[in-house]
Amino acid sequence: MKYPLFAAVLALSTAFPSVADVLNIKKDAPKQYVVKKGDTLWDISAIYLNKPWLWPELWQMNPQIDNPHLIYPGDALSLIYDEHGNPRLVINSGYKKLSPHGRITPKGRNAIPTLPLELLRPYLTYEQALSRKEIAEKPYILGANVNTKMNTEGHIVYVKGELKLHEAYAIYRKGKAYIDPETNKALAYKSQLVGIGRVFREGDLSQGVPSSVKVTEAKQEIRATDFLMPAMQGQTLPAYFKMQRPDEPITGNIIAATSRLREFSTMDIVVLNLGLEQNIKAGHILDIERQSPTVFDGRNGPRYEEDSNSLEKFMKKSDEFFGVEPDKNSTVWHMPKEKVGELMVFKVHEKVSYALIVKNQHPIRIGDFAVIN
């Protein structure tokens, strides 16, 4: 089975960070580092910085290098300080012989990416998060040229809706809802790419004639009610975006994850209940925080709420039975949130967004907060 290939370019601008972001080098940062196959700019920056998204400030390349994004496996990097005392990471020209007119890249060598694109590509090309209204407005499949509930490559499907002749369309299936923990309402529905088709005959809605689409590629069996979108719509990132903190305070939650595990870590992908409505942008860096457990402090000493619910009920019934006055001095302590990691938003929809966990001190869970204070 053939799979559609949609190129996603992930490049970041070299705009200067905000004044609040200070470039501090880790105490254990090495003076030299040799780039290995599989490294990313983020990985290397994280060796030197506590805030890897400030990498454009750290990477100041040799004048022989035309493109500052082109760092290759085998390059030796040196940590230096400029005349103003600012740390800089540069190519060590003493380690690798460079041409005075520019570096010659051997055939077959690929520059290292900013982030691991292979992790992000499936969620750029194969997945959307659309509202019920958005899905209802899309053209959808009525049936096919064969009497079967499931269609595949080579079949012809008939579509209700306005389609352009000879255009390619992506075929999606509505999946589970992303639920907001605050309102308990569906923010969007996970929509999975199931195939690609091309329009070869236009329909006429006024006459009850559907458009005819030939399935050219299929990832799964295609069914009636699957809906269509232009093939590249929502499937690429902007050519350039910069990693940065949002300008204003914001609080949201991790509401889902692409992993079926209960806990997640660095390089796992999660879904947030934050989107365009909250001015979230691709490249935004947010802290991940977790609410510390509530503590009851009373007659029997302090204990966690989650551990004391059944005990509290028992003690209350016991006090009532023996006629003991309730503990009026009992205090409920609401503990603060604590930072447990960081994430970077890479794809934004109206009400939700997809993010990559880039750092974690503890396992990340659904329900953790995504914040900027």
Short mmCIF file of C-alpha atoms in Angstrom, two decimals:
data_model
loop_
_atom_site.label_atom_id
_atom_site.label_comp_id
_atom_site.label_asym_id
_atom_site.label_seq_id
_atom_site.Cartn_x
_atom_site.Cartn_y
_atom_site.Cartn_z
CA MET A 1 0.00 0.00 0.00
CA LYS A 2 1.35 3.41 -0.90
CA TYR A 3 1.34 6.24 1.60
CA PRO A 4 1.09 9.92 0.73
CA LEU A 5 4.20 11.91 1.40
CA PHE A 6 3.64 15.43 2.66
CA ALA A 7 6.82 17.38 3.38
CA ALA A 8 6.84 19.38 6.59
CA VAL A 9 9.54 21.98 7.00
CA LEU A 10 10.44 22.80 10.58
CA ALA A 11 12.72 25.84 10.70
CA LEU A 12 12.94 28.50 13.33
CA SER A 13 13.63 32.20 13.03
CA THR A 14 16.68 33.73 14.65
CA ALA A 15 14.78 36.56 16.27
CA PHE A 16 16.25 37.74 19.56
CA PRO A 17 14.58 36.42 22.72
CA SER A 18 12.79 38.65 25.17
CA VAL A 19 14.70 40.54 27.82
CA ALA A 20 13.31 38.19 30.48
CA ASP A 21 15.08 35.20 28.90
CA VAL A 22 18.69 35.21 30.09
CA LEU A 23 21.29 33.05 28.38
CA ASN A 24 22.81 31.02 31.23
CA ILE A 25 25.23 28.20 30.49
CA LYS A 26 24.96 25.02 32.56
CA LYS A 27 27.81 24.48 35.01
CA ASP A 28 28.58 21.03 33.57
CA ALA A 29 28.43 22.15 29.91
CA PRO A 30 31.40 20.78 27.90
CA LYS A 31 33.90 23.12 26.25
CA GLN A 32 33.70 21.05 23.07
CA TYR A 33 31.09 18.77 21.52
CA VAL A 34 31.25 16.66 18.35
CA VAL A 35 27.91 16.41 16.53
CA LYS A 36 26.60 12.85 16.23
CA LYS A 37 24.15 11.35 13.77
CA GLY A 38 20.67 11.66 15.25
CA ASP A 39 21.43 14.89 17.13
CA THR A 40 19.11 17.88 16.81
CA LEU A 41 19.83 21.55 17.48
CA TRP A 42 17.48 21.25 20.45
CA ASP A 43 19.41 18.27 21.87
CA ILE A 44 22.74 20.06 21.61
CA SER A 45 21.36 23.32 22.99
CA ALA A 46 19.92 21.41 25.96
CA ILE A 47 23.46 20.24 26.79
CA TYR A 48 24.48 23.88 27.25
CA LEU A 49 21.27 25.71 28.23
CA ASN A 50 18.49 25.26 30.77
CA LYS A 51 16.27 27.03 28.23
CA PRO A 52 17.04 25.27 24.92
CA TRP A 53 14.57 27.44 22.98
CA LEU A 54 17.14 30.26 23.27
CA TRP A 55 19.39 28.36 20.86
CA PRO A 56 19.43 31.17 18.20
CA GLU A 57 21.33 33.33 20.71
CA LEU A 58 23.85 30.59 21.47
CA TRP A 59 24.54 29.53 17.89
CA GLN A 60 26.80 32.09 16.24
CA MET A 61 28.48 30.33 13.33
CA ASN A 62 31.84 30.84 11.66
CA PRO A 63 31.81 33.30 8.75
CA GLN A 64 32.71 30.42 6.41
CA ILE A 65 29.27 28.91 6.95
CA ASP A 66 26.62 30.40 4.69
CA ASN A 67 23.57 28.92 6.44
CA PRO A 68 23.55 28.95 10.27
CA HIS A 69 21.01 26.09 10.33
CA LEU A 70 23.38 23.70 8.53
CA ILE A 71 25.27 21.78 11.20
CA TYR A 72 26.41 18.30 10.24
CA PRO A 73 27.39 15.08 12.04
CA GLY A 74 31.13 15.18 12.62
CA ASP A 75 31.29 18.95 13.15
CA ALA A 76 33.18 19.92 16.30
CA LEU A 77 31.56 22.71 18.31
CA SER A 78 33.36 24.94 20.80
CA LEU A 79 31.91 27.07 23.59
CA ILE A 80 33.47 30.54 23.57
CA TYR A 81 32.63 33.98 24.95
CA ASP A 82 32.54 37.14 22.83
CA GLU A 83 34.00 40.54 23.73
CA HIS A 84 30.86 41.34 25.74
CA GLY A 85 31.05 38.13 27.76
CA ASN A 86 28.15 36.48 25.94
CA PRO A 87 28.41 32.70 25.43
CA ARG A 88 28.58 31.50 21.83
CA LEU A 89 28.70 28.03 20.28
CA VAL A 90 30.82 27.95 17.12
CA ILE A 91 32.26 25.46 14.67
CA ASN A 92 35.81 24.61 15.71
CA SER A 93 37.78 25.42 12.56
CA GLY A 94 40.90 23.94 14.13
CA TYR A 95 39.20 20.57 14.38
CA LYS A 96 37.78 20.49 10.85
CA LYS A 97 39.58 22.04 7.90
CA LEU A 98 37.34 24.59 6.20
CA SER A 99 37.63 26.21 2.81
CA PRO A 100 38.17 30.00 2.91
CA HIS A 101 35.21 30.35 0.54
CA GLY A 102 32.80 28.13 2.40
CA ARG A 103 32.36 24.61 3.61
CA ILE A 104 31.88 21.83 1.06
CA THR A 105 29.19 19.40 2.15
CA PRO A 106 30.00 15.78 1.21
CA LYS A 107 27.35 14.08 -0.86
CA GLY A 108 24.88 12.17 1.28
CA ARG A 109 25.42 14.21 4.45
CA ASN A 110 22.28 15.73 5.89
CA ALA A 111 22.19 18.75 8.18
CA ILE A 112 20.76 18.03 11.61
CA PRO A 113 17.19 19.30 12.17
CA THR A 114 16.03 21.62 14.93
CA LEU A 115 13.66 18.98 16.33
CA PRO A 116 13.05 15.31 15.41
CA LEU A 117 10.68 15.68 12.45
CA GLU A 118 9.87 11.98 12.38
CA LEU A 119 8.04 12.39 15.69
CA LEU A 120 5.97 15.31 14.46
CA ARG A 121 5.24 14.30 10.87
CA PRO A 122 2.34 11.88 11.58
CA TYR A 123 0.48 14.62 13.47
CA LEU A 124 1.13 17.13 10.71
CA THR A 125 0.08 14.91 7.84
CA TYR A 126 -2.35 12.35 9.23
CA GLU A 127 -4.30 14.03 12.01
CA GLN A 128 -6.61 17.03 12.45
CA ALA A 129 -8.59 18.32 15.43
CA LEU A 130 -11.85 19.77 14.12
CA SER A 131 -15.04 20.97 15.80
CA ARG A 132 -18.40 19.31 15.21
CA LYS A 133 -19.44 22.35 13.16
CA GLU A 134 -16.30 22.23 11.00
CA ILE A 135 -16.81 18.54 10.27
CA ALA A 136 -20.52 19.06 9.48
CA GLU A 137 -19.59 21.64 6.84
CA LYS A 138 -17.20 19.32 4.98
CA PRO A 139 -18.15 17.32 1.87
CA TYR A 140 -18.72 13.68 2.84
CA ILE A 141 -18.93 10.27 1.20
CA LEU A 142 -22.39 8.91 0.36
CA GLY A 143 -21.39 5.59 -1.16
CA ALA A 144 -19.27 3.94 -3.83
CA ASN A 145 -19.40 2.22 -7.22
CA VAL A 146 -19.36 -1.16 -5.50
CA ASN A 147 -21.88 -2.45 -2.97
CA THR A 148 -19.53 -2.59 0.00
CA LYS A 149 -19.32 -0.72 3.27
CA MET A 150 -15.54 -0.37 3.01
CA ASN A 151 -13.64 0.97 0.01
CA THR A 152 -9.97 1.00 -0.85
CA GLU A 153 -7.48 2.11 -3.49
CA GLY A 154 -8.93 2.17 -7.01
CA HIS A 155 -12.56 2.41 -5.90
CA ILE A 156 -14.79 5.31 -6.89
CA VAL A 157 -16.64 7.11 -4.11
CA TYR A 158 -19.51 9.56 -4.49
CA VAL A 159 -19.38 12.73 -2.45
CA LYS A 160 -22.00 15.23 -1.35
CA GLY A 161 -20.51 18.72 -1.45
CA GLU A 162 -18.72 21.22 -3.65
CA LEU A 163 -15.47 19.78 -5.04
CA LYS A 164 -13.12 21.11 -7.72
CA LEU A 165 -12.53 19.03 -10.82
CA HIS A 166 -9.10 17.31 -10.97
CA GLU A 167 -8.19 18.47 -7.43
CA ALA A 168 -6.76 16.07 -4.84
CA TYR A 169 -8.58 15.70 -1.51
CA ALA A 170 -7.63 14.11 1.78
CA ILE A 171 -10.25 11.77 3.25
CA TYR A 172 -10.68 11.85 7.04
CA ARG A 173 -12.66 9.93 9.63
CA LYS A 174 -14.13 11.54 12.73
CA GLY A 175 -12.73 10.01 15.90
CA LYS A 176 -12.88 10.54 19.65
CA ALA A 177 -13.71 13.88 21.22
CA TYR A 178 -11.18 16.03 23.05
CA ILE A 179 -13.03 17.00 26.24
CA ASP A 180 -12.40 20.20 28.20
CA PRO A 181 -11.94 19.26 31.90
CA GLU A 182 -13.44 22.57 33.02
CA THR A 183 -16.68 22.51 31.01
CA ASN A 184 -16.86 18.77 30.23
CA LYS A 185 -17.73 19.76 26.64
CA ALA A 186 -16.15 18.55 23.41
CA LEU A 187 -13.60 21.07 22.13
CA ALA A 188 -12.77 19.17 18.95
CA TYR A 189 -12.75 15.72 17.44
CA LYS A 190 -9.66 13.77 16.50
CA SER A 191 -9.88 13.28 12.74
CA GLN A 192 -7.62 10.65 11.17
CA LEU A 193 -6.48 10.58 7.54
CA VAL A 194 -7.75 7.39 5.87
CA GLY A 195 -6.98 8.08 2.22
CA ILE A 196 -6.44 10.40 -0.73
CA GLY A 197 -8.70 10.83 -3.76
CA ARG A 198 -8.91 12.92 -6.91
CA VAL A 199 -12.08 14.40 -8.41
CA PHE A 200 -12.65 13.20 -11.98
CA ARG A 201 -16.31 14.20 -12.38
CA GLU A 202 -18.08 17.21 -10.88
CA GLY A 203 -21.48 16.84 -9.29
CA ASP A 204 -24.58 19.01 -9.35
CA LEU A 205 -26.13 19.44 -5.93
CA SER A 206 -29.23 21.14 -7.35
CA GLN A 207 -29.97 17.98 -9.37
CA GLY A 208 -29.01 15.55 -6.62
CA VAL A 209 -25.88 14.40 -8.48
CA PRO A 210 -22.80 13.74 -6.28
CA SER A 211 -19.19 14.41 -7.27
CA SER A 212 -17.13 11.38 -8.31
CA VAL A 213 -13.77 10.80 -6.63
CA LYS A 214 -11.30 8.03 -7.41
CA VAL A 215 -9.39 6.75 -4.38
CA THR A 216 -5.70 6.98 -5.30
CA GLU A 217 -4.18 6.02 -1.95
CA ALA A 218 -5.66 4.42 1.15
CA LYS A 219 -4.27 4.11 4.68
CA GLN A 220 -7.42 2.38 5.94
CA GLU A 221 -10.70 1.18 4.46
CA ILE A 222 -12.82 4.16 3.45
CA ARG A 223 -16.45 4.36 4.55
CA ALA A 224 -19.62 6.36 4.02
CA THR A 225 -19.67 9.54 6.20
CA ASP A 226 -15.87 9.96 5.93
CA PHE A 227 -15.30 13.60 5.00
CA LEU A 228 -12.99 15.41 2.60
CA MET A 229 -10.62 18.37 2.82
CA PRO A 230 -8.17 19.81 0.26
CA ALA A 231 -5.14 17.51 0.31
CA MET A 232 -2.62 19.88 1.91
CA GLN A 233 -4.98 21.82 4.18
CA GLY A 234 -3.68 21.79 7.75
CA GLN A 235 -0.88 19.39 6.88
CA THR A 236 2.17 21.65 7.07
CA LEU A 237 3.75 23.97 9.58
CA PRO A 238 4.60 27.54 8.66
CA ALA A 239 7.94 27.71 6.86
CA TYR A 240 9.32 29.69 9.79
CA PHE A 241 8.29 30.12 13.39
CA LYS A 242 10.23 31.01 16.47
CA MET A 243 10.35 29.37 19.86
CA GLN A 244 9.22 31.87 22.45
CA ARG A 245 7.22 32.35 25.60
CA PRO A 246 3.68 33.74 25.14
CA ASP A 247 3.47 37.46 25.89
CA GLU A 248 0.60 37.07 28.36
CA PRO A 249 -0.14 34.68 31.26
CA ILE A 250 -2.08 31.61 30.22
CA THR A 251 -3.34 28.45 31.88
CA GLY A 252 -4.59 25.28 30.25
CA ASN A 253 -4.45 21.52 30.68
CA ILE A 254 -3.04 18.46 29.00
CA ILE A 255 -6.28 16.76 27.95
CA ALA A 256 -4.99 13.86 25.83
CA ALA A 257 -1.86 12.19 24.53
CA THR A 258 -0.95 10.22 21.46
CA SER A 259 0.54 7.48 23.64
CA ARG A 260 -1.72 4.92 25.30
CA LEU A 261 0.44 4.96 28.41
CA ARG A 262 -0.74 6.67 31.60
CA GLU A 263 2.45 8.72 31.96
CA PHE A 264 4.59 10.51 29.39
CA SER A 265 8.08 11.95 29.08
CA THR A 266 10.41 13.91 26.81
CA MET A 267 9.58 13.66 23.08
CA ASP A 268 6.03 12.40 23.72
CA ILE A 269 3.18 14.35 22.09
CA VAL A 270 0.21 15.70 24.04
CA VAL A 271 -2.97 17.66 23.29
CA LEU A 272 -3.83 20.91 25.11
CA ASN A 273 -7.17 22.65 25.64
CA LEU A 274 -5.53 25.82 24.31
CA GLY A 275 -5.75 27.04 20.73
CA LEU A 276 -6.15 30.03 18.46
CA GLU A 277 -8.89 31.34 20.75
CA GLN A 278 -6.24 31.76 23.48
CA ASN A 279 -3.69 33.27 21.04
CA ILE A 280 -1.54 30.15 21.15
CA LYS A 281 1.01 29.94 18.33
CA ALA A 282 3.28 27.25 16.93
CA GLY A 283 6.61 27.63 18.70
CA HIS A 284 5.19 28.70 22.06
CA ILE A 285 7.05 27.24 25.03
CA LEU A 286 4.91 26.51 28.12
CA ASP A 287 5.74 25.16 31.55
CA ILE A 288 4.08 21.95 32.70
CA GLU A 289 2.88 22.18 36.30
CA ARG A 290 1.17 19.73 38.63
CA GLN A 291 -1.12 20.50 41.51
CA SER A 292 0.39 19.34 44.80
CA PRO A 293 -2.06 17.25 46.86
CA THR A 294 -4.39 18.92 49.36
CA VAL A 295 -3.70 18.26 53.05
CA PHE A 296 -6.18 18.05 55.96
CA ASP A 297 -4.68 19.13 59.29
CA GLY A 298 -6.90 18.30 62.24
CA ARG A 299 -7.37 16.24 65.37
CA ASN A 300 -5.45 13.28 63.95
CA GLY A 301 -2.64 15.33 62.42
CA PRO A 302 -1.99 16.26 58.78
CA ARG A 303 -2.88 13.79 56.06
CA TYR A 304 -3.41 13.94 52.31
CA GLU A 305 -6.95 14.41 51.05
CA GLU A 306 -6.64 11.49 48.65
CA ASP A 307 -5.57 9.23 51.52
CA SER A 308 -8.09 10.49 54.03
CA ASN A 309 -11.44 10.52 52.25
CA SER A 310 -12.52 7.11 53.53
CA LEU A 311 -10.95 7.77 56.93
CA GLU A 312 -12.72 11.12 57.21
CA LYS A 313 -16.05 9.45 56.52
CA PHE A 314 -15.35 6.78 59.12
CA MET A 315 -14.28 9.33 61.74
CA LYS A 316 -17.31 11.50 61.06
CA LYS A 317 -19.68 8.56 61.53
CA SER A 318 -17.74 7.48 64.63
CA ASP A 319 -17.94 10.98 66.14
CA GLU A 320 -21.66 11.13 65.43
CA PHE A 321 -22.20 7.69 66.99
CA PHE A 322 -20.26 8.53 70.17
CA GLY A 323 -21.55 12.10 70.35
CA VAL A 324 -18.11 13.65 69.87
CA GLU A 325 -18.07 17.28 68.74
CA PRO A 326 -16.60 17.75 65.22
CA ASP A 327 -13.07 19.16 65.04
CA LYS A 328 -13.67 22.88 64.51
CA ASN A 329 -9.94 23.57 64.27
CA SER A 330 -9.42 21.26 61.30
CA THR A 331 -7.73 23.14 58.44
CA VAL A 332 -7.63 22.37 54.73
CA TRP A 333 -4.30 23.29 53.12
CA HIS A 334 -4.39 23.89 49.37
CA MET A 335 -0.83 23.37 48.20
CA PRO A 336 0.75 25.23 45.26
CA LYS A 337 1.47 23.89 41.79
CA GLU A 338 5.03 22.80 41.01
CA LYS A 339 6.82 22.72 37.67
CA VAL A 340 7.40 19.22 36.32
CA GLY A 341 8.45 19.92 32.72
CA GLU A 342 8.22 22.03 29.57
CA LEU A 343 6.52 21.60 26.20
CA MET A 344 6.57 23.23 22.78
CA VAL A 345 3.40 23.79 20.75
CA PHE A 346 3.84 22.75 17.12
CA LYS A 347 0.32 22.61 15.65
CA VAL A 348 -2.60 24.86 16.57
CA HIS A 349 -6.33 24.49 15.94
CA GLU A 350 -9.22 26.72 17.00
CA LYS A 351 -9.71 25.25 20.47
CA VAL A 352 -6.89 22.71 20.92
CA SER A 353 -3.23 22.36 20.04
CA TYR A 354 -0.59 19.65 19.75
CA ALA A 355 2.62 19.98 21.74
CA LEU A 356 5.90 18.12 22.15
CA ILE A 357 7.22 17.51 25.67
CA VAL A 358 10.78 18.82 25.54
CA LYS A 359 11.74 18.43 29.20
CA ASN A 360 10.39 16.65 32.26
CA GLN A 361 11.56 16.24 35.85
CA HIS A 362 8.73 13.83 36.67
CA PRO A 363 6.42 11.69 34.50
CA ILE A 364 3.79 13.86 32.79
CA ARG A 365 0.10 12.98 33.12
CA ILE A 366 -3.22 13.96 31.60
CA GLY A 367 -4.63 16.76 33.74
CA ASP A 368 -1.29 18.47 34.32
CA PHE A 369 -1.33 22.20 33.67
CA ALA A 370 0.27 23.98 30.70
CA VAL A 371 1.00 27.50 31.91
CA ILE A 372 2.84 30.78 31.61
CA ASN A 373 2.57 32.85 34.79
#
